[in-house]
Amino acid sequence: MSEPTSIVSSASAENASVRNFFEQTLAIRIAAAVGGLLLAAVLGASLSSIALGLLILIGGTLLGVIALFWASLRTLAGETVVDESVADVDLAEEDRARTSRKKMLLRALKDLEREHSLGKMTDDDFADVALRYREEIKSIMRELDDDLAERRVKAEALVRDYATTTSTGGAAASGEPAARVVCGACNASNERDAKFCKECAKPLHAGGEGDE
Amino acid sequence: MWTAFPLFGNTLLLCIMVAASFSFAVALKAGADAKLRTLLAARYSAYGTVALIGVTVLCLAYAFVSHDFRLRYVAHYSDRGMSTPYLFTALWGGQDGSLLWWLFLLSLYIGVTIWWLGKKYLALQPYILATCMAVVVFFCVLMAFAANPFSTSVAGARPDGEGLNPLLQNFYMIIHPPSLYIGFVGCTIPFAFCVAALVTGRLDTEWIQASRKFTLFSWMFLGIGNTLGMLWAYEELGWGGYWAWDPVENAAFMPFLTASAFVHSVMIQERRGLLKVWNVFLVCLTFLMTIFGTFLTRSGMISSVHSFAQSSIGTYFVWFMLFVAIVCFTLVFYRWPELRDYPPTTQLRKAAIVTGWSAILLGGPFAGWLSSIIGSPIITFTIIEGVVAFVVLEFVLKRMVKGLSLISVRPEIESIWSREFTFLLNNWSLLGFMLFVLVATTFPLVSDALWKEKVTVGPPYYNSWVQPIGLVIYFLMGVGTIFGWKKTSSSALSRMFRAPIAFTLLVAVVHLSLGSRLGYPAFVFTDPIYSGALGKGLRAFNGITPFLGVSLSAFNAAVIVQEFVLLFRARKNSGAEATPAWLYMAGFFPGFVHTMVNLPTASRRRYGGYIVHFGIVLAFIGFTGKSWTIDKETSLAPGQSIDIDRFHVVYEGSHMEVDNSARKIFADLNVTVNGGKASRLAPAKFIYKKMPESPTTEVSMLHTWRDDLYAVVGQVNPETKVASFQLHLNPLVGWIWLGCLVLIFGSFICMWPEPIAEESRVWRFARGLSATAASASLGILLAVMPTHAYAQNASSLHAAPVKIQNANERDIFGALRCMCGTCARDLLSTCGCSEADEMREKLRAKIALGETKDKIIADYAAEHGSEALAIPPNTGALRSIYAVPLVAIGGGGVGLFFLLRSWRSRTQNAAANSTPAPTQKSADDYDARLDEELRDLDE
């Protein structure tokens, strides 16, 4: 009974770390630690002397320093779980140039509209310049789309390949990878790598034997 | 008390060095292998380093609190009698501690930056961390080897410390240096972003947008710090003014100028993708200027009001600046193709690096060495520089890029009549101003090194030269505001200029006709600083500055008001105005803030900028007021009176108060305005027990919105009670402080956080308010925390009432420096030390003999060397003090002209090539998508 719940909770913790870096998910705990340390220091200062309060602060912060470097070394040594998927999916350098140029042009167009509404540009001038910008933005959009279309073809081919080689039941036919696994006992939907059903706790091997 | 405590402190310093080096290495590794794991490790270790710096500061605090007088620093800046808050302020009271404090502020900035970066800008992060850590390492090396706050005194622990100089206990003295520090230190962060962008080659607007908040924040604090510095000088130094062009003031002012140029020129890059090299240059220059400023303060190389005792740390700064410059130059050369939109090939990179470095090396050290052999250094240097540039370009660059197709895909601009161009002018003039101040500040060093001639560059020099440059910038500020982005239609332009010019003319006519009657005459002529045509020209210009200042202020104010009127009209027309009317009814301001905060991001920044401009207008009105200052020196017996403008001042007598630390002698003045309301002033002399030989001057002031009556008391005869007074009537000074407040408000509007789409409006407002208020109040808290960051020697407070009998005396004393050797840079017209008194008597005797002013000054210079003159004599090579910057500014103007021409030719090409095809209606779905994206665009 306890095993499935622990899997579920660890999964949700991982989801949180996708959104934030480790230390930022711990914000409340860090704040509590710092608050506690300050409180202890203030207590020490008021009960004995400011010097004692400072010593408590020094000691506490030193502990923090050690913890941080410990965390750093552990991470470096590969002993912590790091969700590498957090990393920005960098667009290809060329696309980056294009999208940033598109953004710049869009911003320029917005500027134009603003200047026009403020009356710094006559209607004729605005129409003339804005049209030029629009054409350029559209041509970039078109290029990006063409690029995307090329990639879509490739991606679809990859998906098709994957579907044919793994053949996980009905999902393969529609060209989508089986993202979920259906429990054979209670029909609940589970993560693909789950070993037990999260509803009825029965082993899931029976339903998705294709993977192992 | 632990015996090993000093050792512990020292070890901590070394630990920071190791920790920061470790973080540096890990961060570099993270950049190289692009693994999230390594980056996370670097982040943790950077946090660790930050915390370790905190521990070190706490340890020093502990040493102060526990009176550990084994530490030299503790013994020097505290004693057992000091209250605990003062013990904490002593933390950054002297040189060694203030370096640690600097490092601490930097670590706070780094901590905030890492946290803020979070998951954003993953590609830049490693190098941002690495750059910050490198700076940390430098400060650690500096402290560990040259200015160690944990070093012990050779003689062992003393029973009691020396305590803080009582002269330093003034409110403004306390708050202005930390505020400057916050500005100074903050400049490191944009620099780190810039280096990261250079290393990764991601040189589009990403790094600029990422670092914008930090840039604005440090810019604002540089502004606040400079203003507080003025307030301090005004309230405390007792010579009646607020800005003396002291080297340290200049050092704080120069990064402000370059940062101002930067916040303007980045906007062009954001919109055009132009000026990439320039922006990188400005950020690096701003950072270098902050380091240079610290160097000036600490090295004691140029005498100033602020200098710390001379020490060896100057060399460290020089090496660090060199290192930073070399790294920046190499990176810029390496990224030359990206920065200039050329195809990024290895061949071009190599060519750029070789060309750049050979130009620098041949042009710098080699030309310097050669010109020092040949003689007349400046001219030879310029010639050699020209030859080198030619040789390098013709023979190195052309050969190395042979066969490459150098077609730059650079963006073009539509029209010269655009804000883009006026921003260029703005950058040109701001940098020109900076260069002028830089040359004048370092001129004593240069002249000593090149011509073995010691000179002094005093306030009169700056005051007469700076006015033309300042007014040009001021003029461009208004003109630039009128122009819109991209292209301003000529009909719109003439319409926009109409109202401001009409208002300016009106104000000018009123000023010309009524000015003299109100006490603000349009023309005020002073004595020329040089004899000859140059002096006459400067005098003529400075004579009309009050008129120009007032007229341009009217122009600028009118332009800004017009912009806001246009904004409100446009919002009303488009129905975007969402501010409830009752907010405006409730005293305009709440409604105004609401509107500003709810503008779209780009507009908000723009109008926030205009508010900042308005603050500058107010400050400029205050600066203009300086022309109408009235100074009076007098001796009064009790009961006697003196009139100064509309004030009637009666001296009623003196009284003395004694407390533990000092005897305080007050002179009681009764002031009536136009025979009406009476108020009291009590200027004083404080004689501290610790230093009876140098009494301090306590100013007493009557503030009105029109002017300040500024009273200082000199000697008070204990028997007859006859007292000597110095009275200044300083018109419009209060406007400067008001202007600074408006500037802060405008910066807040600019820094207001971007809205997040899914937030409710109330929550958004609350978040914005709390984020802005929290960051600002944290900064202000750090700024206002009592500190004595500049361990000033007492001599700088020599300023005291000096009895000057007539205008001729004022001219002569104002042109000569006190040569007693302890006064930093005081002129005979302000220095109150006994030696200056003697000197004045001697000179008076000469005047009585009928000697001319020129002869007296020449004799004085012959006796004491040209150092004794308030400004460098206008002869020979010394002319280069103004010639060099002027030539450079002129060269910049020529460069601007060529840039303009290239832009224009590109524009015309673009106009010829691009035939906007209105027939291409096929892509209507793209139009719809474009409109949608445009609506969602929120930078």
Coordinates of N, CA and C in Angstrom, one line a residue, chain A residues 17-27 30 49-52 54-55 57-62 64-65 67-69 71-88 90 93 96-97 100-115 117-123 125-126 128-129 131-138 141-146, chain B residues 2 8 12 19 22-23 26 35-45 47-49 51-52 55 58-59 61-62 65-66 84 88 115 118-119 121-123 125 202-206 209 269-273 411 414 419 481-489 491-492 495-496 563 566-567 570 602-603 606-607 610 914 916-918 920 923 926-927 929-931 933-935 937 939:
Chain A
S17 N 10.4 20.3 -9.6 CA 11.8 20.7 -9.9 C 11.9 21.0 -11.4
V18 N 11.0 20.6 -12.2 CA 11.1 21.0 -13.6 C 10.8 22.5 -13.7
R19 N 9.9 22.9 -12.9 CA 9.5 24.4 -12.9 C 10.6 25.2 -12.3
N20 N 11.2 24.8 -11.3 CA 12.2 25.6 -10.6 C 13.5 24.8 -10.3
F21 N 14.5 25.6 -10.1 CA 15.7 25.0 -9.6 C 15.6 24.5 -8.2
F22 N 16.5 23.6 -7.8 CA 16.4 23.0 -6.5 C 16.2 24.0 -5.4
E23 N 17.1 25.0 -5.4 CA 17.1 25.9 -4.2 C 15.9 26.7 -4.2
Q24 N 15.2 26.9 -5.4 CA 14.1 27.8 -5.4 C 12.8 27.0 -4.9
T25 N 12.9 25.7 -5.1 CA 11.7 24.9 -4.5 C 11.8 24.9 -3.0
L26 N 13.1 25.1 -2.5 CA 13.3 25.1 -1.1 C 13.1 26.4 -0.4
A27 N 12.6 27.4 -1.2 CA 12.6 28.8 -0.7 C 12.0 28.9 0.7
I30 N 14.4 27.4 3.3 CA 15.6 28.3 3.4 C 15.2 29.5 4.3
S49 N 24.9 39.0 25.1 CA 25.5 40.2 24.6 C 25.4 40.2 23.1
I50 N 25.6 41.3 22.5 CA 25.6 41.3 21.0 C 26.6 40.4 20.4
A51 N 27.7 40.3 21.2 CA 28.8 39.5 20.7 C 28.4 38.0 20.5
L52 N 27.6 37.6 21.5 CA 27.1 36.2 21.4 C 26.1 36.0 20.2
L54 N 26.2 37.7 17.5 CA 27.0 37.7 16.3 C 27.7 36.3 16.1
L55 N 28.1 35.7 17.2 CA 28.8 34.4 17.1 C 27.8 33.4 16.6
L57 N 25.3 33.9 14.7 CA 25.1 34.2 13.3 C 26.3 33.6 12.5
I58 N 27.5 33.9 13.0 CA 28.7 33.4 12.3 C 28.6 31.9 12.1
G59 N 28.3 31.2 13.2 CA 28.3 29.8 13.2 C 27.2 29.3 12.3
G60 N 26.0 29.8 12.4 CA 25.0 29.4 11.5 C 25.3 29.6 10.0
T61 N 25.8 30.8 9.7 CA 26.1 31.0 8.3 C 27.2 30.1 7.8
L62 N 28.2 29.8 8.7 CA 29.3 28.9 8.3 C 28.7 27.5 7.9
G64 N 25.8 27.1 6.8 CA 25.1 27.2 5.5 C 26.2 27.1 4.4
V65 N 27.3 27.8 4.6 CA 28.4 27.7 3.6 C 28.8 26.3 3.3
A67 N 27.1 23.6 3.9 CA 26.0 22.9 3.2 C 26.0 23.2 1.7
L68 N 26.2 24.5 1.4 CA 26.1 24.9 0.0 C 27.3 24.3 -0.8
F69 N 28.5 24.3 -0.2 CA 29.6 23.7 -1.0 C 29.4 22.2 -1.1
A71 N 26.6 20.7 -1.3 CA 25.6 20.5 -2.4 C 26.3 20.6 -3.7
S72 N 27.2 21.6 -3.8 CA 27.8 21.9 -5.0 C 28.7 20.7 -5.4
L73 N 29.5 20.2 -4.5 CA 30.3 19.0 -4.8 C 29.5 17.8 -5.2
R74 N 28.5 17.6 -4.4 CA 27.6 16.4 -4.7 C 27.0 16.5 -6.1
T75 N 26.5 17.7 -6.4 CA 26.0 17.8 -7.7 C 27.0 17.6 -8.8
L76 N 28.2 18.1 -8.5 CA 29.3 18.0 -9.5 C 29.6 16.5 -9.7
A77 N 29.6 15.8 -8.5 CA 30.0 14.4 -8.6 C 28.9 13.5 -9.1
G78 N 27.7 14.1 -9.4 CA 26.6 13.3 -10.0 C 25.8 12.5 -8.9
E79 N 25.8 13.0 -7.7 CA 25.1 12.2 -6.7 C 23.7 12.7 -6.4
T80 N 23.4 13.8 -7.1 CA 22.0 14.3 -6.9 C 21.2 14.1 -8.2
V81 N 19.9 14.2 -8.0 CA 19.0 14.0 -9.2 C 18.9 15.4 -9.8
V82 N 19.3 15.4 -11.1 CA 19.1 16.7 -11.8 C 18.3 16.4 -13.0
D83 N 17.2 17.1 -13.1 CA 16.3 16.9 -14.3 C 16.9 17.7 -15.5
E84 N 17.6 17.1 -16.3 CA 18.3 17.7 -17.4 C 17.3 18.4 -18.4
S85 N 16.0 18.0 -18.3 CA 15.1 18.5 -19.3 C 14.8 20.0 -19.0
V86 N 15.3 20.5 -17.8 CA 15.0 21.9 -17.5 C 15.7 22.8 -18.5
A87 N 16.8 22.3 -19.0 CA 17.6 23.1 -19.9 C 16.8 23.6 -21.0
D88 N 17.0 24.9 -21.3 CA 16.4 25.5 -22.5 C 16.6 24.6 -23.7
D90 N 17.5 24.9 -26.9 CA 18.1 25.9 -27.7 C 17.6 25.7 -29.2
E93 N 21.0 27.9 -34.1 CA 21.5 29.3 -34.1 C 20.8 30.2 -35.1
R96 N 17.4 31.2 -34.1 CA 17.5 32.2 -33.0 C 17.7 33.6 -33.6
A97 N 18.6 33.6 -34.6 CA 18.8 34.9 -35.3 C 17.5 35.4 -35.9
S100 N 14.8 36.4 -33.2 CA 15.1 37.6 -32.5 C 14.9 38.8 -33.5
R101 N 15.2 38.6 -34.7 CA 15.0 39.6 -35.7 C 13.5 39.9 -35.9
K102 N 12.8 38.8 -35.8 CA 11.3 39.0 -36.0 C 10.8 39.8 -34.8
K103 N 11.3 39.5 -33.6 CA 10.8 40.2 -32.4 C 11.2 41.7 -32.5
M104 N 12.4 41.9 -33.0 CA 12.9 43.3 -33.1 C 11.9 44.1 -34.1
L105 N 11.6 43.4 -35.2 CA 10.8 44.1 -36.2 C 9.4 44.3 -35.6
L106 N 8.9 43.3 -34.9 CA 7.5 43.5 -34.3 C 7.6 44.7 -33.3
R107 N 8.6 44.8 -32.6 CA 8.8 45.9 -31.6 C 8.8 47.2 -32.4
A108 N 9.5 47.2 -33.5 CA 9.6 48.4 -34.3 C 8.2 48.8 -34.8
L109 N 7.5 47.8 -35.2 CA 6.1 48.1 -35.7 C 5.3 48.7 -34.7
K110 N 5.4 48.1 -33.5 CA 4.6 48.6 -32.4 C 5.0 50.1 -32.1
D111 N 6.3 50.3 -32.1 CA 6.8 51.7 -31.9 C 6.1 52.6 -33.0
L112 N 6.1 52.1 -34.2 CA 5.5 53.0 -35.3 C 4.1 53.3 -34.9
E113 N 3.3 52.3 -34.5 CA 1.9 52.5 -34.2 C 1.8 53.6 -33.1
R114 N 2.7 53.4 -32.1 CA 2.6 54.4 -31.0 C 2.9 55.8 -31.5
E115 N 4.0 55.9 -32.3 CA 4.3 57.3 -32.7 C 3.2 57.8 -33.6
S117 N 0.0 57.1 -33.3 CA -1.1 57.5 -32.4 C -0.8 58.8 -31.7
L118 N 0.5 59.1 -31.4 CA 0.9 60.3 -30.7 C 0.9 61.5 -31.7
G119 N 0.8 61.2 -33.0 CA 0.8 62.3 -33.9 C 2.1 62.7 -34.4
K120 N 3.1 61.8 -34.2 CA 4.5 62.2 -34.7 C 4.7 61.8 -36.1
M121 N 3.7 61.1 -36.7 CA 3.9 60.6 -38.1 C 2.6 60.9 -38.8
T122 N 2.7 61.3 -40.0 CA 1.5 61.5 -40.8 C 1.0 60.1 -41.2
D123 N -0.3 60.1 -41.6 CA -0.9 58.8 -42.0 C -0.1 58.2 -43.2
D125 N 3.1 58.6 -44.2 CA 4.4 58.1 -43.7 C 4.2 56.8 -43.0
F126 N 3.2 56.8 -42.1 CA 3.0 55.6 -41.3 C 2.6 54.4 -42.3
D128 N 3.3 54.0 -45.3 CA 4.5 53.6 -46.1 C 5.5 52.8 -45.3
V129 N 5.9 53.3 -44.2 CA 6.9 52.6 -43.4 C 6.4 51.3 -42.8
L131 N 4.1 49.3 -43.9 CA 3.9 48.3 -44.9 C 5.2 47.6 -45.1
R132 N 6.3 48.4 -45.2 CA 7.6 47.8 -45.4 C 8.0 46.8 -44.3
Y133 N 7.7 47.2 -43.0 CA 8.0 46.4 -41.9 C 7.1 45.1 -41.9
R134 N 5.8 45.3 -42.2 CA 4.9 44.1 -42.3 C 5.4 43.1 -43.3
E135 N 5.8 43.6 -44.4 CA 6.3 42.7 -45.5 C 7.5 41.9 -45.0
E136 N 8.4 42.6 -44.3 CA 9.6 41.9 -43.8 C 9.3 40.9 -42.8
I137 N 8.4 41.3 -41.8 CA 8.0 40.3 -40.8 C 7.3 39.1 -41.4
K138 N 6.4 39.3 -42.4 CA 5.7 38.2 -43.0 C 6.7 37.3 -43.7
M141 N 8.2 35.2 -41.1 CA 7.3 34.2 -40.6 C 7.2 33.0 -41.6
R142 N 7.2 33.4 -42.9 CA 7.0 32.4 -44.0 C 8.3 31.5 -43.9
E143 N 9.5 32.1 -43.8 CA 10.7 31.3 -43.7 C 10.6 30.3 -42.5
L144 N 10.2 30.9 -41.4 CA 10.1 30.0 -40.2 C 9.1 28.9 -40.4
D145 N 8.0 29.2 -41.1 CA 7.0 28.2 -41.3 C 7.6 27.1 -42.2
D146 N 8.3 27.5 -43.3 CA 8.8 26.5 -44.2 C 9.8 25.6 -43.5
Chain B
W2 N 39.4 34.9 21.8 CA 40.2 33.8 21.3 C 41.5 34.3 20.8
F8 N 41.9 33.6 12.3 CA 40.6 33.1 11.8 C 40.1 34.0 10.7
L12 N 39.6 33.2 6.7 CA 38.3 33.4 6.0 C 38.5 34.1 4.7
A19 N 37.2 29.8 -2.5 CA 35.8 29.5 -2.8 C 35.4 30.1 -4.1
F22 N 37.1 28.5 -7.0 CA 36.4 27.2 -7.3 C 35.1 27.5 -8.1
S23 N 34.3 28.4 -7.6 CA 33.1 28.8 -8.4 C 33.4 29.2 -9.8
V26 N 34.2 26.1 -11.8 CA 33.1 25.3 -12.1 C 32.1 26.0 -13.1
K35 N 26.3 21.6 -19.4 CA 25.5 20.6 -18.7 C 24.8 21.3 -17.5
L36 N 23.6 21.0 -17.4 CA 22.8 21.6 -16.3 C 23.4 21.3 -14.9
R37 N 23.9 20.0 -14.8 CA 24.4 19.6 -13.5 C 25.6 20.5 -13.1
T38 N 26.5 20.8 -14.0 CA 27.6 21.6 -13.7 C 27.2 23.0 -13.3
L39 N 26.2 23.5 -14.1 CA 25.7 24.9 -13.8 C 25.1 24.9 -12.4
L40 N 24.4 23.9 -12.0 CA 23.8 23.9 -10.7 C 24.9 23.9 -9.6
A41 N 25.9 23.1 -9.9 CA 27.1 23.1 -8.9 C 27.7 24.5 -8.8
A42 N 27.8 25.1 -9.9 CA 28.4 26.5 -9.9 C 27.5 27.4 -9.1
R43 N 26.2 27.3 -9.3 CA 25.3 28.1 -8.6 C 25.4 27.9 -7.1
Y44 N 25.4 26.7 -6.7 CA 25.6 26.4 -5.3 C 26.8 27.0 -4.7
S45 N 27.9 26.8 -5.4 CA 29.2 27.3 -4.9 C 29.2 28.8 -4.9
Y47 N 26.6 30.7 -4.4 CA 25.8 31.0 -3.2 C 26.7 30.9 -1.9
G48 N 27.5 29.8 -1.9 CA 28.4 29.5 -0.8 C 29.4 30.6 -0.6
T49 N 30.0 31.1 -1.7 CA 30.9 32.2 -1.7 C 30.3 33.4 -1.1
A51 N 27.8 33.6 0.9 CA 27.6 33.4 2.4 C 28.9 33.5 3.1
L52 N 29.9 33.0 2.5 CA 31.2 33.1 3.2 C 31.7 34.6 3.3
V55 N 30.0 35.8 6.3 CA 30.6 35.4 7.5 C 31.8 36.3 7.9
L58 N 30.6 39.5 9.3 CA 30.2 39.3 10.6 C 31.3 39.1 11.6
C59 N 32.4 38.5 11.2 CA 33.6 38.3 12.0 C 34.2 39.7 12.3
A61 N 32.6 42.5 12.4 CA 31.7 43.1 13.3 C 31.9 42.6 14.7
Y62 N 32.1 41.3 14.8 CA 32.4 40.7 16.1 C 33.6 41.3 16.8
V65 N 32.7 44.6 18.1 CA 31.8 44.6 19.3 C 32.5 44.0 20.5
S66 N 33.5 43.1 20.3 CA 34.2 42.6 21.4 C 35.5 43.4 21.7
T84 N 27.0 50.8 20.5 CA 27.1 49.7 19.5 C 26.8 50.1 18.1
F88 N 29.2 49.4 14.7 CA 28.8 48.8 13.4 C 29.2 49.7 12.2
W115 N 19.7 34.3 -7.9 CA 18.4 33.9 -7.6 C 17.4 34.3 -8.7
G118 N 17.6 32.3 -12.0 CA 16.9 31.1 -11.9 C 17.1 30.2 -13.1
K119 N 16.0 29.9 -13.8 CA 16.0 29.1 -15.0 C 16.3 29.9 -16.3
Y121 N 17.9 32.4 -19.0 CA 19.2 32.7 -19.6 C 20.3 31.7 -19.3
L122 N 19.9 30.4 -19.5 CA 20.8 29.3 -19.1 C 22.2 29.4 -19.8
A123 N 22.1 29.9 -21.0 CA 23.4 29.9 -21.8 C 24.3 31.0 -21.3
Q125 N 24.3 32.2 -18.1 CA 24.5 32.1 -16.7 C 26.0 31.7 -16.3
R202 N 26.1 35.4 -28.0 CA 24.7 35.8 -28.1 C 24.6 37.3 -27.9
L203 N 24.8 38.0 -29.0 CA 25.0 39.4 -28.9 C 23.7 40.2 -29.4
D204 N 22.6 39.5 -29.5 CA 21.4 40.3 -29.8 C 21.0 41.0 -28.5
T205 N 19.7 41.4 -28.4 CA 19.3 42.2 -27.3 C 19.1 41.4 -26.0
E206 N 19.3 40.1 -26.1 CA 19.0 39.3 -24.9 C 19.7 39.8 -23.6
Q209 N 18.3 43.2 -22.3 CA 17.0 43.1 -21.6 C 17.2 42.4 -20.3
Q269 N 19.8 49.7 -30.0 CA 20.1 48.3 -30.3 C 18.9 47.4 -30.3
E270 N 18.0 47.7 -29.3 CA 16.8 47.0 -29.1 C 15.9 47.1 -30.4
R271 N 15.9 48.3 -31.0 CA 15.0 48.5 -32.1 C 15.6 48.3 -33.4
R272 N 16.9 48.4 -33.5 CA 17.6 48.4 -34.8 C 18.6 47.3 -35.0
G273 N 19.1 46.9 -33.9 CA 20.3 46.0 -34.0 C 21.5 46.7 -34.3
P411 N 21.4 46.3 -40.5 CA 20.0 46.9 -40.7 C 20.2 48.4 -41.1
E414 N 15.3 54.4 -41.6 CA 14.4 55.1 -42.6 C 14.8 56.5 -42.8
R419 N 14.4 59.6 -33.7 CA 15.0 59.6 -32.4 C 16.3 58.9 -32.4
T481 N 13.6 64.5 -27.4 CA 12.3 64.0 -26.9 C 11.2 64.2 -28.0
I482 N 11.4 65.3 -28.7 CA 10.3 65.7 -29.7 C 10.3 64.7 -30.8
F483 N 11.5 64.2 -31.2 CA 11.5 63.3 -32.4 C 11.0 61.9 -32.0
G484 N 10.3 61.3 -32.9 CA 9.8 59.9 -32.7 C 10.7 58.9 -33.3
W485 N 10.5 57.6 -33.0 CA 11.3 56.6 -33.5 C 11.1 56.5 -35.0
K486 N 12.0 55.9 -35.7 CA 11.9 55.6 -37.1 C 12.0 56.8 -38.0
K487 N 10.9 57.6 -37.9 CA 10.8 58.7 -38.9 C 9.8 59.7 -38.3
T488 N 10.2 60.9 -38.3 CA 9.2 61.9 -37.8 C 8.8 62.7 -39.0
S489 N 7.5 62.8 -39.3 CA 7.1 63.5 -40.5 C 7.4 65.0 -40.3
S491 N 5.8 67.6 -41.2 CA 4.7 68.4 -40.8 C 4.5 68.3 -39.3
A492 N 4.6 67.0 -38.8 CA 4.4 66.7 -37.4 C 5.5 67.4 -36.6
R495 N 4.9 71.0 -36.1 CA 3.8 71.2 -35.2 C 4.2 71.0 -33.8
M496 N 5.1 70.0 -33.6 CA 5.6 69.7 -32.2 C 6.5 70.7 -31.7
E563 N 4.6 66.1 -24.4 CA 4.6 64.6 -24.6 C 3.5 64.0 -23.8
L566 N 0.1 64.7 -25.3 CA -0.1 63.8 -26.4 C -0.5 62.4 -26.0
L567 N 0.2 61.9 -25.0 CA -0.1 60.6 -24.5 C -1.5 60.4 -24.0
A570 N -3.9 60.5 -26.9 CA -3.9 59.3 -27.7 C -4.7 58.2 -26.9
A602 N 6.8 49.0 -22.7 CA 7.6 49.9 -23.5 C 7.3 51.4 -23.2
S603 N 6.0 51.7 -23.2 CA 5.5 53.0 -23.0 C 5.9 53.5 -21.6
R606 N 9.3 54.5 -21.4 CA 9.5 55.8 -22.1 C 9.0 57.0 -21.2
Y607 N 7.8 56.9 -20.7 CA 7.3 58.0 -19.9 C 8.0 58.1 -18.6
Y610 N 10.8 60.2 -19.3 CA 10.5 61.6 -19.4 C 10.4 62.2 -18.0
S914 N 13.9 48.2 -51.9 CA 12.6 47.6 -51.5 C 11.4 48.3 -52.1
P916 N 7.9 48.2 -52.0 CA 6.8 47.6 -51.2 C 5.7 47.1 -52.1
A917 N 5.5 45.8 -52.1 CA 4.6 45.3 -53.1 C 3.2 45.2 -52.5
P918 N 2.4 46.1 -52.8 CA 1.0 46.1 -52.3 C 0.2 45.1 -52.9
Q920 N 0.9 42.1 -53.2 CA 1.0 40.7 -52.6 C 0.0 40.5 -51.5
A923 N -1.1 36.7 -48.8 CA -0.8 36.2 -47.5 C -1.6 36.8 -46.4
Y926 N -1.2 35.5 -42.9 CA 0.0 36.0 -42.2 C -0.3 37.3 -41.6
D927 N -1.1 38.1 -42.3 CA -1.4 39.4 -41.7 C -2.2 39.3 -40.4
R929 N -2.1 36.7 -38.4 CA -1.1 36.2 -37.4 C -0.2 37.3 -36.9
L930 N 0.2 38.2 -37.8 CA 1.1 39.3 -37.4 C 0.4 40.2 -36.5
D931 N -0.9 40.5 -36.8 CA -1.6 41.4 -35.9 C -1.7 40.8 -34.5
E933 N 0.2 38.6 -33.1 CA 1.5 38.6 -32.4 C 1.8 40.0 -31.9
L934 N 1.4 40.9 -32.7 CA 1.7 42.3 -32.3 C 0.9 42.7 -31.0
R935 N -0.3 42.2 -31.0 CA -1.1 42.4 -29.8 C -0.5 41.8 -28.5
L937 N 2.6 41.1 -28.1 CA 4.0 41.5 -27.9 C 4.1 42.4 -26.6
E939 N 7.3 43.5 -24.4 CA 8.7 43.3 -24.1 C 8.9 43.2 -22.6

